[in-house]
Coordinates of C-alpha atoms in Angstrom, one line a residue:
X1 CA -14.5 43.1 24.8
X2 CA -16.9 45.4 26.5
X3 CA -19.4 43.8 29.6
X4 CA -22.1 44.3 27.7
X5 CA -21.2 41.8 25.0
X6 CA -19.7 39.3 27.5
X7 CA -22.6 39.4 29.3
X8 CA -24.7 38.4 26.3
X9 CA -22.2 35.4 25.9
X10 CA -22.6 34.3 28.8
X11 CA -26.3 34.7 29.6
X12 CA -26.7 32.7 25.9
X13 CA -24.5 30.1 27.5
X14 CA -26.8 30.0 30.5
X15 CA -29.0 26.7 29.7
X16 CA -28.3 23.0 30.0
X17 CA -29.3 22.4 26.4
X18 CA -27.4 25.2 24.7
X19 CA -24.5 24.6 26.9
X20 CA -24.8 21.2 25.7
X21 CA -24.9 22.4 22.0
X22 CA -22.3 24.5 22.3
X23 CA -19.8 21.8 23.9
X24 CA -20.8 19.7 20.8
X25 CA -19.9 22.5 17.8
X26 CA -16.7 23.4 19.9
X27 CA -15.8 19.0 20.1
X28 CA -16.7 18.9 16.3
X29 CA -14.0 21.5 15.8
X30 CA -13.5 23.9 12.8
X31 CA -15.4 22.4 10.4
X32 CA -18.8 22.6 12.8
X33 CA -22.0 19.7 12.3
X34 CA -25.3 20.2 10.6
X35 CA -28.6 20.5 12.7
X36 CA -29.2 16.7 12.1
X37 CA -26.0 15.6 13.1
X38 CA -26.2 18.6 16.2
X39 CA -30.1 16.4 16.7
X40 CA -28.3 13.1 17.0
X41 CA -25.3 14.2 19.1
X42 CA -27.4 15.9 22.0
X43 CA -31.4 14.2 21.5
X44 CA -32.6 17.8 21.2
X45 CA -35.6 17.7 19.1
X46 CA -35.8 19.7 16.0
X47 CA -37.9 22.7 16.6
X48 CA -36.1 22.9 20.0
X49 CA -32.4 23.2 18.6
X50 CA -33.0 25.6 15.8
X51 CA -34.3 27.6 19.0
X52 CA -31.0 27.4 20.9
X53 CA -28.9 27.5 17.6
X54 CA -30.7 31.2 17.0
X55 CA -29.6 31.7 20.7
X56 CA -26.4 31.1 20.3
X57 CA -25.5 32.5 17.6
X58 CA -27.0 35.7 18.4
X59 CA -24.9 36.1 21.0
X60 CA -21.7 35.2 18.2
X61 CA -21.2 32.0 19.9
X62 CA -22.0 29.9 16.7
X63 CA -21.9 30.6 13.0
X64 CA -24.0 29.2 10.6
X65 CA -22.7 29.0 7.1
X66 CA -25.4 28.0 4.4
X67 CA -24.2 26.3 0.8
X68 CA -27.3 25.9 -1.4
X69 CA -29.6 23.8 1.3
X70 CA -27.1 22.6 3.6
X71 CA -26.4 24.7 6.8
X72 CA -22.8 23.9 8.7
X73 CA -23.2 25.5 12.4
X74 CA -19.6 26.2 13.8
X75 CA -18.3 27.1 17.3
X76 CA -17.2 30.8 16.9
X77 CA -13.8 29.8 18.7
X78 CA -12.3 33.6 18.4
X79 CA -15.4 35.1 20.4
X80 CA -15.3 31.9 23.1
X81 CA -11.7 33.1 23.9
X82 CA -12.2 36.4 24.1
X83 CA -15.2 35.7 26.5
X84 CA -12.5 33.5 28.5
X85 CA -9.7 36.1 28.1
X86 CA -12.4 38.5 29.5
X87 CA -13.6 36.6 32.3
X88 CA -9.9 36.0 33.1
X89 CA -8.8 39.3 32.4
X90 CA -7.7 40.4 36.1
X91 CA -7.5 37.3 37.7
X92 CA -5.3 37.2 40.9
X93 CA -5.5 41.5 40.6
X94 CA -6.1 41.6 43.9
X95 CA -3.5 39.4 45.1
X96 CA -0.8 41.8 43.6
X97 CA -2.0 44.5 46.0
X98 CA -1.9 42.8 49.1
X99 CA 1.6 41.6 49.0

Protein backbone atom coordinates (compact mmCIF):
# COMPACT_ATOMS: atom_id res chain seq x y z
CA UNK A 1 0.00 0.00 0.00
CA UNK A 2 1.31 3.33 -1.05
CA UNK A 3 0.91 6.59 1.58
CA UNK A 4 -1.24 8.06 -0.57
CA UNK A 5 -3.97 5.48 -0.30
CA UNK A 6 -3.43 4.96 3.42
CA UNK A 7 -3.73 8.36 3.93
CA UNK A 8 -7.18 8.50 2.26
CA UNK A 9 -8.17 5.57 4.73
CA UNK A 10 -7.40 7.16 7.32
CA UNK A 11 -8.41 10.77 6.75
CA UNK A 12 -12.05 8.90 5.78
CA UNK A 13 -11.80 7.30 9.20
CA UNK A 14 -11.27 10.71 10.67
CA UNK A 15 -14.96 11.57 12.08
CA UNK A 16 -16.91 10.40 15.14
CA UNK A 17 -19.80 9.38 13.01
CA UNK A 18 -18.03 7.42 10.27
CA UNK A 19 -15.78 5.97 12.74
CA UNK A 20 -18.89 4.96 14.41
CA UNK A 21 -20.28 3.43 11.12
CA UNK A 22 -17.50 1.77 10.30
CA UNK A 23 -17.07 -0.04 13.87
CA UNK A 24 -20.74 -1.15 13.08
CA UNK A 25 -20.25 -2.85 9.31
CA UNK A 26 -16.91 -4.36 10.71
CA UNK A 27 -19.24 -5.85 14.21
CA UNK A 28 -21.84 -6.98 11.65
CA UNK A 29 -19.17 -9.02 10.03
CA UNK A 30 -19.09 -10.44 6.40
CA UNK A 31 -22.42 -10.28 5.47
CA UNK A 32 -22.57 -6.17 6.20
CA UNK A 33 -26.25 -4.28 7.38
CA UNK A 34 -28.55 -2.19 5.18
CA UNK A 35 -28.71 1.66 5.63
CA UNK A 36 -31.77 1.21 7.89
CA UNK A 37 -30.45 -1.25 10.04
CA UNK A 38 -26.78 1.04 9.82
CA UNK A 39 -29.76 4.13 10.97
CA UNK A 40 -30.97 2.14 13.88
CA UNK A 41 -27.53 0.82 15.09
CA UNK A 42 -25.76 4.36 15.24
CA UNK A 43 -29.04 7.19 15.37
CA UNK A 44 -27.46 8.71 12.35
CA UNK A 45 -30.17 10.29 10.42
CA UNK A 46 -30.72 9.28 6.85
CA UNK A 47 -29.44 11.91 4.63
CA UNK A 48 -26.45 12.16 7.08
CA UNK A 49 -25.35 8.37 6.71
CA UNK A 50 -25.58 7.98 3.01
CA UNK A 51 -23.06 11.03 3.35
CA UNK A 52 -20.49 9.10 5.46
CA UNK A 53 -21.41 5.68 3.67
CA UNK A 54 -20.16 7.65 0.18
CA UNK A 55 -17.17 8.64 2.53
CA UNK A 56 -16.22 5.56 3.33
CA UNK A 57 -16.43 3.76 0.69
CA UNK A 58 -14.59 6.05 -1.41
CA UNK A 59 -11.82 5.65 0.42
CA UNK A 60 -12.46 1.37 -0.03
CA UNK A 61 -13.40 1.12 3.54
CA UNK A 62 -16.99 -0.20 2.80
CA UNK A 63 -18.60 -1.91 -0.16
CA UNK A 64 -21.92 -1.58 -1.10
CA UNK A 65 -23.53 -4.39 -3.01
CA UNK A 66 -27.08 -3.62 -4.58
CA UNK A 67 -29.63 -6.69 -5.45
CA UNK A 68 -32.69 -5.30 -7.20
CA UNK A 69 -33.60 -2.33 -4.41
CA UNK A 70 -31.88 -3.59 -1.49
CA UNK A 71 -28.23 -2.21 -0.81
CA UNK A 72 -25.93 -4.55 1.71
CA UNK A 73 -22.95 -2.13 2.89
CA UNK A 74 -19.98 -4.31 4.09
CA UNK A 75 -16.71 -3.57 6.01
CA UNK A 76 -13.99 -3.94 3.20
CA UNK A 77 -11.97 -6.14 5.89
CA UNK A 78 -8.90 -6.90 3.22
CA UNK A 79 -8.27 -2.93 2.73
CA UNK A 80 -8.70 -2.36 6.93
CA UNK A 81 -5.77 -4.78 7.30
CA UNK A 82 -3.72 -3.67 4.95
CA UNK A 83 -4.20 -0.07 6.37
CA UNK A 84 -3.19 -1.79 9.80
CA UNK A 85 -0.45 -3.85 8.28
CA UNK A 86 0.72 -0.38 6.88
CA UNK A 87 0.54 1.65 9.81
CA UNK A 88 2.31 -1.29 11.56
CA UNK A 89 4.62 -1.93 8.95
CA UNK A 90 8.02 -0.85 10.78
CA UNK A 91 6.99 -0.84 14.14
CA UNK A 92 9.87 -1.16 16.77
CA UNK A 93 12.45 -0.28 13.39
CA UNK A 94 14.10 1.80 15.32
CA UNK A 95 14.68 -0.19 18.28
CA UNK A 96 16.60 -2.70 16.15
CA UNK A 97 19.22 -0.06 15.44
CA UNK A 98 19.94 1.02 18.74
CA UNK A 99 20.78 -2.15 20.24
Amino acid sequence: MDIVTATQGFSAMGSEPRMEVLQTLVKAGKDGLLVGEIQQRTGIPASTLAHHLKFLASAGLVCADKKGRTITNRANFDHLESLAAFILEECCADMETIT
